[in-house]
PDB file of C-alpha atoms and ligand atoms in Angstrom:
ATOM      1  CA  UNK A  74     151.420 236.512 -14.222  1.00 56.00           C
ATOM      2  CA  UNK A  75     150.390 237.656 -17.585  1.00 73.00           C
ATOM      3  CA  UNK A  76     146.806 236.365 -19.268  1.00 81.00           C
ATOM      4  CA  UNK A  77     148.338 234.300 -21.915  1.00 82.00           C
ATOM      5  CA  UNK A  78     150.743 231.902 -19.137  1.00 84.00           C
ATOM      6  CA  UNK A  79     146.943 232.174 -17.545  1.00 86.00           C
ATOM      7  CA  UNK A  80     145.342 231.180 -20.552  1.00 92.00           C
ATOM      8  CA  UNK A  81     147.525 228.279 -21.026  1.00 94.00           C
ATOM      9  CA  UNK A  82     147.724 227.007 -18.050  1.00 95.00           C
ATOM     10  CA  UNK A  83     144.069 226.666 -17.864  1.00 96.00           C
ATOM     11  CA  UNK A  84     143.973 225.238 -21.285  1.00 95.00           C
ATOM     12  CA  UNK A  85     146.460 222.924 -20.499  1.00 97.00           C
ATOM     13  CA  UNK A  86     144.646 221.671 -17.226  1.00 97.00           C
ATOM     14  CA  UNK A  87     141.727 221.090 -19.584  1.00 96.00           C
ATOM     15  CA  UNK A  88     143.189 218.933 -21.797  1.00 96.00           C
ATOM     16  CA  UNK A  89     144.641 216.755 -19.512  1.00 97.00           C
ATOM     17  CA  UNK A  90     141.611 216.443 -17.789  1.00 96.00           C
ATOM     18  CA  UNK A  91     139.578 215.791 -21.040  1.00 94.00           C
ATOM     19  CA  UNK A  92     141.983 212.707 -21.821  1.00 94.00           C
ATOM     20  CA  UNK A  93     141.805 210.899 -18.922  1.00 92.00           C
ATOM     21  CA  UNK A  94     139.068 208.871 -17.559  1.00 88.00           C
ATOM     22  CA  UNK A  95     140.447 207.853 -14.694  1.00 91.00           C
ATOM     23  CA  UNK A  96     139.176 210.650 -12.718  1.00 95.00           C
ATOM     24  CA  UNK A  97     142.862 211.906 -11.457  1.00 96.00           C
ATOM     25  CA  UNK A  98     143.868 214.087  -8.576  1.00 96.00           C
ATOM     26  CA  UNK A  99     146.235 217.471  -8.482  1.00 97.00           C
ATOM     27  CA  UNK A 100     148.999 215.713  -7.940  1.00 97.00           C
ATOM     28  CA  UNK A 101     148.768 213.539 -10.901  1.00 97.00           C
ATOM     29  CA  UNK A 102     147.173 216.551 -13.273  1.00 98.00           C
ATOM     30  CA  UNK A 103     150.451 218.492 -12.340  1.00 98.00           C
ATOM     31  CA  UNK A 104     152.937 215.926 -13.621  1.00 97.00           C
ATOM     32  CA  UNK A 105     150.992 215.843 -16.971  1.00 97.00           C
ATOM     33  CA  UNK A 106     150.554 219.317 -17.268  1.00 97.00           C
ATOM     34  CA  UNK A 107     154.235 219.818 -16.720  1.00 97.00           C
ATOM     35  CA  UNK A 108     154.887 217.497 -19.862  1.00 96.00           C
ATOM     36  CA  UNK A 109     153.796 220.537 -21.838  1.00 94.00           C
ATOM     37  CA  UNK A 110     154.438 223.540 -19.319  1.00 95.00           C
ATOM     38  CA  UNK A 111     157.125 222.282 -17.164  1.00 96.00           C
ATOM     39  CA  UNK A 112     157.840 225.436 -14.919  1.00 95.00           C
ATOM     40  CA  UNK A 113     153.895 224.984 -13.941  1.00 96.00           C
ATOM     41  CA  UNK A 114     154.023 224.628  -9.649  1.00 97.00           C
ATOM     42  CA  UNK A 115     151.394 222.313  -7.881  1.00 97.00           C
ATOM     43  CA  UNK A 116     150.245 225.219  -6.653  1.00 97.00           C
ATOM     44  CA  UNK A 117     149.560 226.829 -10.020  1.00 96.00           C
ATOM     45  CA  UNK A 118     147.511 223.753 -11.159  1.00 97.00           C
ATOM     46  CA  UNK A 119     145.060 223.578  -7.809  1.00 97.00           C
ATOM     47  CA  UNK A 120     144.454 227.390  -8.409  1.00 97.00           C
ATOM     48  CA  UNK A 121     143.651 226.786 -11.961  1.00 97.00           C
ATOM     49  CA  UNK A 122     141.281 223.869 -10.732  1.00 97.00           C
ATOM     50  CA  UNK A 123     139.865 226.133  -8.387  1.00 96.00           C
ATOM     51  CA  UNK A 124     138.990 228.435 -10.922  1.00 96.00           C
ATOM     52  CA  UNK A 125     137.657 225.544 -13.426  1.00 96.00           C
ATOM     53  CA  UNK A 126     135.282 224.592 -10.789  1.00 95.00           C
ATOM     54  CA  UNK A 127     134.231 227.581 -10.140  1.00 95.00           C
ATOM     55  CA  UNK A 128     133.220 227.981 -14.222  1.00 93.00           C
ATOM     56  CA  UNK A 129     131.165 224.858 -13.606  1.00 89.00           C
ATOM     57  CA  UNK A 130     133.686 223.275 -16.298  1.00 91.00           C
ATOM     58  CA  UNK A 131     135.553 220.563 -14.008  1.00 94.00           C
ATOM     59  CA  UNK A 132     133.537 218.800 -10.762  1.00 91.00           C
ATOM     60  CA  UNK A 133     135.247 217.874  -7.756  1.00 93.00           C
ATOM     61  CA  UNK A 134     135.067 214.412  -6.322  1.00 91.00           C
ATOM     62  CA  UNK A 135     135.988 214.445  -2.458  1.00 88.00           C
ATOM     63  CA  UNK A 136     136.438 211.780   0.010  1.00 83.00           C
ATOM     64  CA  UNK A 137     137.226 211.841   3.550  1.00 81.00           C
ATOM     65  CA  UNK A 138     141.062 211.091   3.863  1.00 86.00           C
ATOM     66  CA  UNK A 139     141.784 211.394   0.362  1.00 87.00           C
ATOM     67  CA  UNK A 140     143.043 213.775  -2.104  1.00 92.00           C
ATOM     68  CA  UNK A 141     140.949 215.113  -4.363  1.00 95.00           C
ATOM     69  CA  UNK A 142     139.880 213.899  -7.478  1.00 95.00           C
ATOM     70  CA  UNK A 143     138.511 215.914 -10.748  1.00 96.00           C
ATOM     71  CA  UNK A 144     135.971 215.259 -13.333  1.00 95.00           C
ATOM     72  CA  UNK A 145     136.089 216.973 -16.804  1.00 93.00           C
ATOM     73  CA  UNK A 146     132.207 217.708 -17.239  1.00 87.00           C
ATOM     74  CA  UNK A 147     131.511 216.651 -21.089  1.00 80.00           C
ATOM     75  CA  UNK A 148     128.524 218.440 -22.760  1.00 75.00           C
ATOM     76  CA  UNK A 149     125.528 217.074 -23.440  1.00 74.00           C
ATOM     77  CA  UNK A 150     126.887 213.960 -21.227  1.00 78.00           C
ATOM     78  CA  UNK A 151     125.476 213.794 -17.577  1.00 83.00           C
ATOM     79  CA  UNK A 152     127.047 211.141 -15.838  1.00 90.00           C
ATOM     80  CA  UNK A 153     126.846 209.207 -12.050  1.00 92.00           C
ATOM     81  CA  UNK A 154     129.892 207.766 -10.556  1.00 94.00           C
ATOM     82  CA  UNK A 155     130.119 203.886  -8.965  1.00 94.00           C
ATOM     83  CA  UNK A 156     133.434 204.200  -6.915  1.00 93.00           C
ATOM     84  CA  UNK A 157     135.362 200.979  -5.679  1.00 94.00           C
ATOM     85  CA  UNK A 158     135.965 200.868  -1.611  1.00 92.00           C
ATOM     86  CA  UNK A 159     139.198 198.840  -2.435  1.00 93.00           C
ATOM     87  CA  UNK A 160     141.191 200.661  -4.829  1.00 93.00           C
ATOM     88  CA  UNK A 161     139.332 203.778  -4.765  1.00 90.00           C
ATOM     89  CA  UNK A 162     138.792 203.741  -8.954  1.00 92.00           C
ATOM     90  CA  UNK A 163     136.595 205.661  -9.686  1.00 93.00           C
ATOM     91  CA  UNK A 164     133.937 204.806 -12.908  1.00 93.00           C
ATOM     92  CA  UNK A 165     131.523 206.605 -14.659  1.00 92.00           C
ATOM     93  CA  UNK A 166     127.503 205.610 -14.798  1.00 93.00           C
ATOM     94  CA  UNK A 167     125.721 207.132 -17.883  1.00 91.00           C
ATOM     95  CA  UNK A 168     122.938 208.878 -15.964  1.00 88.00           C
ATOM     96  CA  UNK A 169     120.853 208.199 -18.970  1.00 88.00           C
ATOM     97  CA  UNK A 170     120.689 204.563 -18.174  1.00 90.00           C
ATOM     98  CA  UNK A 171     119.762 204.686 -14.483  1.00 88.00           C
ATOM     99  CA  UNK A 172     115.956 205.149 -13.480  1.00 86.00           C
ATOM    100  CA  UNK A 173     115.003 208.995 -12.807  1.00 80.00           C
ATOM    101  CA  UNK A 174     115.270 209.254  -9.057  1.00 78.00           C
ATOM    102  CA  UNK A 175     111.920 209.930  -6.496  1.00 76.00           C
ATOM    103  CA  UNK A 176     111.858 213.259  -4.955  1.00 76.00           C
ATOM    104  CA  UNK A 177     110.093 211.945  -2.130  1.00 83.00           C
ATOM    105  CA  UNK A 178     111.879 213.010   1.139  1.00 88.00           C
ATOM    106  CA  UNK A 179     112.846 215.840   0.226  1.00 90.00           C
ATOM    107  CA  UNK A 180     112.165 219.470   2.496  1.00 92.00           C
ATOM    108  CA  UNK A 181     108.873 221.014   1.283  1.00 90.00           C
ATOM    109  CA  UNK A 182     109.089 223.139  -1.448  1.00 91.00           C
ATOM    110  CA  UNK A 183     112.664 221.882  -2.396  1.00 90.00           C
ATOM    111  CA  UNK A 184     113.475 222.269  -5.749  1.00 88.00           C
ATOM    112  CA  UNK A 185     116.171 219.928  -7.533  1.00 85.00           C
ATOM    113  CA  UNK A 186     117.903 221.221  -9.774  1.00 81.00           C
ATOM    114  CA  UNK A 187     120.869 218.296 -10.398  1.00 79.00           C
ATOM    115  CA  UNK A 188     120.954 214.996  -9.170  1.00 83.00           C
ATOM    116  CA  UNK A 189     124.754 213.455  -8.658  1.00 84.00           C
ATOM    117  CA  UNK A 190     124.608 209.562  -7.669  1.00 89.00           C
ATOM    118  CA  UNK A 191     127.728 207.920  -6.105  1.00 91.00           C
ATOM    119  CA  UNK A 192     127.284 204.051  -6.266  1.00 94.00           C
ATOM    120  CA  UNK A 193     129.569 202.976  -3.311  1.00 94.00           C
ATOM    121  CA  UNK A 194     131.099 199.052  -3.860  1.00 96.00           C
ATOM    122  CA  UNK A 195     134.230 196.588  -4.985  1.00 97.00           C
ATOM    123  CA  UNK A 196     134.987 196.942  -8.690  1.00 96.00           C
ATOM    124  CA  UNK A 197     134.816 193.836 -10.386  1.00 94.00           C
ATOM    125  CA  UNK A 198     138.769 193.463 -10.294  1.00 94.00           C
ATOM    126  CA  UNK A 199     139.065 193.987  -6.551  1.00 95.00           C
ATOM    127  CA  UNK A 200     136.145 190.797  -6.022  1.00 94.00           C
ATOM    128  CA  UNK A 201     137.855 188.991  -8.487  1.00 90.00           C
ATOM    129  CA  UNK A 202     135.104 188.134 -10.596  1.00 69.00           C
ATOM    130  CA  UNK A 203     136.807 190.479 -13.561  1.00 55.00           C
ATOM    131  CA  UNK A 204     136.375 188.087 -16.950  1.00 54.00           C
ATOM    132  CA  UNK A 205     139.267 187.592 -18.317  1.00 50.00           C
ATOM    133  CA  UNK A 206     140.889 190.672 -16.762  1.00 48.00           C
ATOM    134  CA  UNK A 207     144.060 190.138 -15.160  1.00 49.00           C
ATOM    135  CA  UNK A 208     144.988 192.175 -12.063  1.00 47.00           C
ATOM    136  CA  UNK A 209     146.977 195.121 -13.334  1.00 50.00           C
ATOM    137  CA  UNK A 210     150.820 195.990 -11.808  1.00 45.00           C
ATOM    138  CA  UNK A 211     151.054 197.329  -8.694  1.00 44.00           C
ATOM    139  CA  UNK A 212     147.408 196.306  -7.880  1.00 44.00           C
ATOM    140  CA  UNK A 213     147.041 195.094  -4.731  1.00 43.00           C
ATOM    141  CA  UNK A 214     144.699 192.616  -3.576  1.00 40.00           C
TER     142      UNK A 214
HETATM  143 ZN1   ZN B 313     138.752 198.092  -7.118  1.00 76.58          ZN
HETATM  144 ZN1   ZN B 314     133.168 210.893 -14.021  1.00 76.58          ZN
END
């Protein structure tokens, strides 16, 4: 594989991933990616997601069970996530916004160097308490 299909593919991945805010998994990365490289495999795209994460430039999102998901990190915008138990949406909290969180507990001598929050609960379209928002297709309740 030369550097430029490298190149591309990367760049590709990126863009997808800078688009969406849904916070999407390979599977659904690959069939946008291949709307602009369409010979890309799956396994090209988790390689190239490998290799993002490792470049600190995408963050993983893992759950027991499930695939998956990715996270285009944005400069200069640190962000929490408050994930729904129901329909497993994922949405982001501007870290800016929530109160700085206690060390206490820690080990000894710890030192922090990133804190990432994950607010577990029912989005507000899963209680049903979503103003004005009607269920979307295919959502099931
Ligand atoms: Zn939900
Ligand atoms: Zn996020």
């Amino acid at each position: 594989m030369t550097m430029l299909r490298q190149t591309r593919q990367r760049q590709a991945v990126i863009e997808v991933l800078r688009a969406s805010r849904a916070h999407p998994d390979a599977a659904w990365i690959h069939s946008q990616v291949r709307g602009v490289l369409p010979s890309v495999s799956l396994g090209t795209v988790y390689r190239t997601l490998d290799a993002l994460v490792r470049d600190g430039v995408v963050v993983t999102l893992e759950r027991a069970g499930q695939a998956t998901r990715y996270d285009y990190k944005r400069a200069g915008e640190d962000h929490h996530h408050a994930v729904c138990r129901t329909c497993s949406a994922i949405f982001d909290v501007d870290a800016a916004l929530v109160p700085a969180i206690s060390p206490a507990g820690l080990p000894p001598g710890f030192q922090v160097t990133a804190v990432r929050l994950e607010f577990m609960g029912v989005c507000p379209e899963c209680a049903g308490m979503g103003q004005g928002v009607k269920p979307s297709e295919g959502h099931t309740i």
